[in-house]
mmCIF file of C-alpha atoms in Angstrom:
data_model
loop_
_atom_site.group_PDB
_atom_site.id
_atom_site.type_symbol
_atom_site.label_atom_id
_atom_site.label_comp_id
_atom_site.label_asym_id
_atom_site.label_seq_id
_atom_site.Cartn_x
_atom_site.Cartn_y
_atom_site.Cartn_z
ATOM 1 C CA MET A 1170 52.081 0.656 8.904
ATOM 2 C CA ARG A 1171 55.853 0.328 8.890
ATOM 3 C CA TYR A 1172 56.611 3.818 10.228
ATOM 4 C CA LYS A 1173 55.170 6.312 12.692
ATOM 5 C CA ALA A 1174 57.137 9.397 11.631
ATOM 6 C CA ALA A 1175 58.956 10.900 8.665
ATOM 7 C CA ILE A 1176 61.922 13.233 9.130
ATOM 8 C CA PHE A 1177 63.199 15.440 6.336
ATOM 9 C CA ASP A 1178 66.401 17.257 5.690
ATOM 10 C CA MET A 1179 65.740 20.632 4.048
ATOM 11 C CA ASP A 1180 68.505 22.145 1.902
ATOM 12 C CA GLY A 1181 69.199 20.183 -1.258
ATOM 13 C CA LEU A 1182 66.312 17.815 -0.578
ATOM 14 C CA LEU A 1183 63.099 19.844 -0.265
ATOM 15 C CA LEU A 1184 64.539 23.195 -1.289
ATOM 16 C CA ASP A 1185 66.902 23.782 -4.195
ATOM 17 C CA THR A 1186 69.166 25.934 -2.072
ATOM 18 C CA GLU A 1187 72.509 24.159 -2.497
ATOM 19 C CA SER A 1188 72.903 25.687 -5.977
ATOM 20 C CA MET A 1189 72.176 29.108 -4.459
ATOM 21 C CA PHE A 1190 74.719 28.500 -1.693
ATOM 22 C CA LEU A 1191 77.317 27.478 -4.292
ATOM 23 C CA ALA A 1192 76.759 30.535 -6.488
ATOM 24 C CA ALA A 1193 76.982 32.796 -3.438
ATOM 25 C CA PHE A 1194 80.103 30.952 -2.237
ATOM 26 C CA ILE A 1195 81.834 31.493 -5.591
ATOM 27 C CA LYS A 1196 80.841 35.165 -5.608
ATOM 28 C CA THR A 1197 82.151 35.622 -2.058
ATOM 29 C CA CYS A 1198 85.481 34.061 -3.008
ATOM 30 C CA GLU A 1199 85.730 36.517 -5.913
ATOM 31 C CA GLN A 1200 84.813 39.485 -3.714
ATOM 32 C CA LEU A 1201 87.367 38.556 -1.047
ATOM 33 C CA ARG A 1202 90.021 37.488 -3.586
ATOM 34 C CA LEU A 1203 90.120 33.878 -2.475
ATOM 35 C CA ASP A 1204 90.722 30.913 -4.763
ATOM 36 C CA PHE A 1205 87.495 28.959 -5.183
ATOM 37 C CA ASP A 1206 87.867 25.244 -4.465
ATOM 38 C CA MET A 1207 84.905 23.030 -5.371
ATOM 39 C CA SER A 1208 86.227 20.159 -3.287
ATOM 40 C CA LEU A 1209 86.228 22.465 -0.258
ATOM 41 C CA PHE A 1210 82.624 23.456 -0.891
ATOM 42 C CA LYS A 1211 81.605 19.814 -1.233
ATOM 43 C CA ARG A 1212 83.067 19.069 2.201
ATOM 44 C CA ILE A 1213 80.746 21.552 3.908
ATOM 45 C CA ILE A 1214 77.536 20.221 2.349
ATOM 46 C CA GLY A 1215 75.264 18.941 5.108
ATOM 47 C CA THR A 1216 77.363 20.360 7.956
ATOM 48 C CA ASN A 1217 76.328 22.846 10.636
ATOM 49 C CA SER A 1218 77.986 26.225 11.206
ATOM 50 C CA VAL A 1219 80.531 24.875 13.709
ATOM 51 C CA LYS A 1220 81.791 22.193 11.345
ATOM 52 C CA THR A 1221 81.652 24.562 8.365
ATOM 53 C CA ARG A 1222 83.878 27.032 10.222
ATOM 54 C CA GLU A 1223 86.377 24.301 11.018
ATOM 55 C CA ILE A 1224 86.506 23.010 7.422
ATOM 56 C CA LEU A 1225 86.843 26.442 5.812
ATOM 57 C CA ILE A 1226 89.542 27.677 8.189
ATOM 58 C CA ARG A 1227 91.524 24.514 7.549
ATOM 59 C CA GLY A 1228 90.948 24.824 3.806
ATOM 60 C CA PHE A 1229 91.719 28.529 3.302
ATOM 61 C CA GLY A 1230 94.547 28.748 5.818
ATOM 62 C CA GLU A 1231 95.430 30.388 9.122
ATOM 63 C CA TYR A 1232 94.931 33.977 7.894
ATOM 64 C CA PHE A 1233 91.412 33.297 6.648
ATOM 65 C CA ASP A 1234 88.792 35.588 8.246
ATOM 66 C CA TYR A 1235 85.852 33.220 8.602
ATOM 67 C CA ASP A 1236 83.489 35.736 10.169
ATOM 68 C CA ALA A 1237 83.981 38.221 7.336
ATOM 69 C CA PHE A 1238 83.575 35.464 4.764
ATOM 70 C CA ARG A 1239 80.415 34.122 6.360
ATOM 71 C CA ALA A 1240 78.841 37.581 6.643
ATOM 72 C CA GLN A 1241 79.461 38.266 2.951
ATOM 73 C CA TRP A 1242 78.334 34.774 1.928
ATOM 74 C CA VAL A 1243 75.081 35.079 3.893
ATOM 75 C CA GLN A 1244 74.436 38.487 2.343
ATOM 76 C CA ASN A 1245 74.981 37.102 -1.149
ATOM 77 C CA VAL A 1246 72.560 34.236 -0.451
ATOM 78 C CA ARG A 1247 69.941 36.646 0.891
ATOM 79 C CA ASP A 1248 70.344 38.901 -2.143
ATOM 80 C CA ASP A 1249 69.724 35.898 -4.398
ATOM 81 C CA ILE A 1250 66.667 34.823 -2.402
ATOM 82 C CA TYR A 1251 65.271 38.368 -2.480
ATOM 83 C CA LYS A 1252 65.789 38.560 -6.235
ATOM 84 C CA ASN A 1253 64.795 35.050 -7.315
ATOM 85 C CA SER A 1254 63.001 33.414 -4.322
ATOM 86 C CA ILE A 1255 63.758 29.835 -3.205
ATOM 87 C CA PRO A 1256 62.942 27.046 -5.664
ATOM 88 C CA VAL A 1257 61.213 23.966 -4.253
ATOM 89 C CA LYS A 1258 62.714 20.679 -5.439
ATOM 90 C CA GLU A 1259 60.919 18.444 -7.909
ATOM 91 C CA GLY A 1260 58.421 16.211 -6.127
ATOM 92 C CA ALA A 1261 58.797 17.865 -2.710
ATOM 93 C CA VAL A 1262 55.196 19.001 -2.344
ATOM 94 C CA ASN A 1263 53.925 15.725 -3.816
ATOM 95 C CA ILE A 1264 55.700 13.554 -1.248
ATOM 96 C CA LEU A 1265 54.685 15.815 1.647
ATOM 97 C CA LYS A 1266 51.040 15.664 0.598
ATOM 98 C CA LYS A 1267 51.099 11.870 0.247
ATOM 99 C CA ILE A 1268 52.727 11.313 3.648
ATOM 100 C CA LYS A 1269 50.245 13.696 5.257
ATOM 101 C CA THR A 1270 47.367 11.479 4.079
ATOM 102 C CA ILE A 1271 48.673 8.325 5.794
ATOM 103 C CA PRO A 1272 49.045 10.206 8.190
ATOM 104 C CA LEU A 1273 52.527 10.303 9.706
ATOM 105 C CA THR A 1274 53.906 13.022 11.934
ATOM 106 C CA MET A 1275 56.674 14.940 10.173
ATOM 107 C CA SER A 1276 59.590 17.084 11.222
ATOM 108 C CA ILE A 1277 62.593 18.825 9.731
ATOM 109 C CA ALA A 1278 66.148 17.968 10.822
ATOM 110 C CA THR A 1279 68.471 20.463 9.168
ATOM 111 C CA SER A 1280 72.024 21.660 9.673
ATOM 112 C CA THR A 1281 70.799 25.194 8.957
ATOM 113 C CA ALA A 1282 70.255 27.545 11.914
ATOM 114 C CA TYR A 1283 66.703 27.531 13.281
ATOM 115 C CA SER A 1284 65.668 31.064 12.335
ATOM 116 C CA ASP A 1285 66.973 30.685 8.778
ATOM 117 C CA ALA A 1286 65.323 27.271 8.374
ATOM 118 C CA VAL A 1287 61.933 28.514 9.549
ATOM 119 C CA LYS A 1288 62.150 31.538 7.280
ATOM 120 C CA SER A 1289 62.993 29.357 4.258
ATOM 121 C CA LEU A 1290 60.093 27.000 4.995
ATOM 122 C CA GLU A 1291 57.735 29.945 5.391
ATOM 123 C CA LEU A 1292 58.893 31.599 2.168
ATOM 124 C CA THR A 1293 58.273 28.389 0.236
ATOM 125 C CA ASP A 1294 54.928 27.782 1.963
ATOM 126 C CA ILE A 1295 55.666 24.228 3.124
ATOM 127 C CA ILE A 1296 56.181 24.838 6.850
ATOM 128 C CA HIS A 1297 52.592 23.761 7.651
ATOM 129 C CA TYR A 1298 53.431 20.153 6.789
ATOM 130 C CA PHE A 1299 55.781 19.833 9.762
ATOM 131 C CA ASP A 1300 55.175 19.514 13.493
ATOM 132 C CA PHE A 1301 58.473 21.228 14.303
ATOM 133 C CA VAL A 1302 62.019 21.963 13.139
ATOM 134 C CA VAL A 1303 65.209 20.655 14.737
ATOM 135 C CA ALA A 1304 68.078 22.833 13.525
ATOM 136 C CA GLY A 1305 71.851 22.802 13.485
ATOM 137 C CA ASP A 1306 72.156 25.404 16.220
ATOM 138 C CA GLN A 1307 69.979 23.303 18.539
ATOM 139 C CA VAL A 1308 72.393 20.370 18.786
ATOM 140 C CA THR A 1309 75.922 20.011 20.088
ATOM 141 C CA LYS A 1310 77.188 17.749 17.315
ATOM 142 C CA GLY A 1311 76.269 18.203 13.669
ATOM 143 C CA LYS A 1312 75.737 15.591 10.991
ATOM 144 C CA PRO A 1313 77.139 12.926 10.474
ATOM 145 C CA ASP A 1314 76.697 12.539 14.241
ATOM 146 C CA PRO A 1315 73.215 11.049 14.937
ATOM 147 C CA GLU A 1316 72.297 13.618 17.609
ATOM 148 C CA ILE A 1317 69.950 15.700 15.450
ATOM 149 C CA TYR A 1318 67.909 12.686 14.326
ATOM 150 C CA LEU A 1319 67.745 11.189 17.790
ATOM 151 C CA LYS A 1320 66.507 14.534 19.090
ATOM 152 C CA ALA A 1321 63.850 14.683 16.363
ATOM 153 C CA ALA A 1322 62.622 11.180 17.236
ATOM 154 C CA GLU A 1323 62.484 12.087 20.915
ATOM 155 C CA ARG A 1324 60.406 15.175 20.190
ATOM 156 C CA LEU A 1325 58.119 13.162 17.909
ATOM 157 C CA GLY A 1326 57.635 10.635 20.724
ATOM 158 C CA VAL A 1327 58.702 7.643 18.638
ATOM 159 C CA ASN A 1328 61.545 5.162 18.610
ATOM 160 C CA PRO A 1329 64.317 5.701 16.047
ATOM 161 C CA ASP A 1330 63.447 2.462 14.225
ATOM 162 C CA GLU A 1331 59.914 3.793 13.706
ATOM 163 C CA CYS A 1332 61.228 6.725 11.632
ATOM 164 C CA ILE A 1333 61.945 7.058 7.951
ATOM 165 C CA VAL A 1334 64.388 9.782 6.959
ATOM 166 C CA PHE A 1335 64.735 11.661 3.674
ATOM 167 C CA GLU A 1336 68.197 13.026 2.937
ATOM 168 C CA ASP A 1337 70.342 14.213 0.049
ATOM 169 C CA SER A 1338 73.871 14.429 1.477
ATOM 170 C CA GLU A 1339 76.379 11.831 2.603
ATOM 171 C CA ASN A 1340 76.703 13.410 6.044
ATOM 172 C CA GLY A 1341 72.926 13.357 6.445
ATOM 173 C CA VAL A 1342 72.581 9.726 5.426
ATOM 174 C CA LYS A 1343 75.338 8.697 7.825
ATOM 175 C CA SER A 1344 73.675 10.681 10.615
ATOM 176 C CA ALA A 1345 70.269 9.053 10.157
ATOM 177 C CA HIS A 1346 71.749 5.580 9.693
ATOM 178 C CA ALA A 1347 73.786 5.951 12.886
ATOM 179 C CA ALA A 1348 70.560 6.895 14.669
ATOM 180 C CA GLY A 1349 69.098 3.520 13.663
ATOM 181 C CA MET A 1350 66.590 4.899 11.151
ATOM 182 C CA ASP A 1351 65.664 3.799 7.638
ATOM 183 C CA VAL A 1352 66.921 6.269 5.052
ATOM 184 C CA ILE A 1353 65.849 7.319 1.582
ATOM 185 C CA GLN A 1354 68.433 9.381 -0.264
ATOM 186 C CA VAL A 1355 67.787 11.711 -3.186
ATOM 187 C CA PRO A 1356 71.295 12.969 -4.046
ATOM 188 C CA ASP A 1357 71.717 16.599 -5.003
ATOM 189 C CA PHE A 1358 75.279 17.734 -5.781
ATOM 190 C CA LEU A 1359 77.154 14.567 -4.923
ATOM 191 C CA GLU A 1360 76.562 11.021 -6.068
ATOM 192 C CA PRO A 1361 76.740 8.475 -3.217
ATOM 193 C CA SER A 1362 80.168 6.955 -2.709
ATOM 194 C CA ASP A 1363 80.667 3.194 -2.735
ATOM 195 C CA GLU A 1364 81.138 3.393 1.014
ATOM 196 C CA LEU A 1365 77.781 5.100 1.432
ATOM 197 C CA ARG A 1366 75.998 2.687 -0.898
ATOM 198 C CA SER A 1367 77.239 -0.183 1.273
ATOM 199 C CA LEU A 1368 74.808 0.991 3.989
ATOM 200 C CA GLY A 1369 72.034 -0.513 1.866
ATOM 201 C CA HIS A 1370 69.596 2.402 1.964
ATOM 202 C CA ARG A 1371 67.208 3.265 -0.880
ATOM 203 C CA ILE A 1372 68.480 5.817 -3.420
ATOM 204 C CA TYR A 1373 66.208 7.669 -5.863
ATOM 205 C CA ASN A 1374 66.777 10.264 -8.569
ATOM 206 C CA SER A 1375 63.950 12.524 -7.403
ATOM 207 C CA LEU A 1376 61.189 12.793 -4.829
ATOM 208 C CA ASP A 1377 58.704 12.161 -7.642
ATOM 209 C CA ASP A 1378 60.386 8.771 -8.083
ATOM 210 C CA VAL A 1379 59.845 8.183 -4.373
ATOM 211 C CA CYS A 1380 56.146 8.997 -4.860
ATOM 212 C CA ARG A 1381 55.886 6.399 -7.624
ATOM 213 C CA ASP A 1382 57.299 3.780 -5.227
ATOM 214 C CA PHE A 1383 55.238 5.066 -2.297
ATOM 215 C CA ASP A 1384 53.194 1.956 -1.483
ATOM 216 C CA THR A 1385 56.271 -0.269 -1.547
ATOM 217 C CA ILE A 1386 58.075 1.999 0.903
ATOM 218 C CA PHE A 1387 55.301 2.775 3.358
ATOM 219 C CA MET A 1388 52.821 -0.092 3.301
#
């Protein structure tokens, strides 16, 4: 067996939440009379709350009230979740079931805050696949820094090169690669840049495609 552990990002990879975050972001901009900037939103994908704050304050300007914006944005996301629930991404349950049969230990490494991540995993009924969650508010440096993946490997009791990581975002791929782990990327909003592709990691269109290539990857 090539690997001893599998580590998953959550938003945009297992859960189709990035589209919900975007819709809520646009609505918040409208409510607070701010000009929506898609390039600004793209820059915060895969970042933790500290980095998100920094990017948005720089993007909207010195008079931008981040705390008010975040409170309204979070409320809009929660309203959407309450109304529509959280969609699970295509192939997510399939790949989790297949990895569980090997079996590998599995964890989540997400930029989302711990309480929100656990709640999302519980609402979508996939939390039982994972041994634990490492969240954005449990590390000092967010993705693309490797800290979160190194911490996950430490808690799993394995070496970084014994882990395979599943990610969707550029920041996440860079984080896992810097930690010395093999990475499989299933892009969500953003196609991988040429710079990212030069890392040589596997890129798939969906987690179902990963399932179809399962034996090649894991055996």
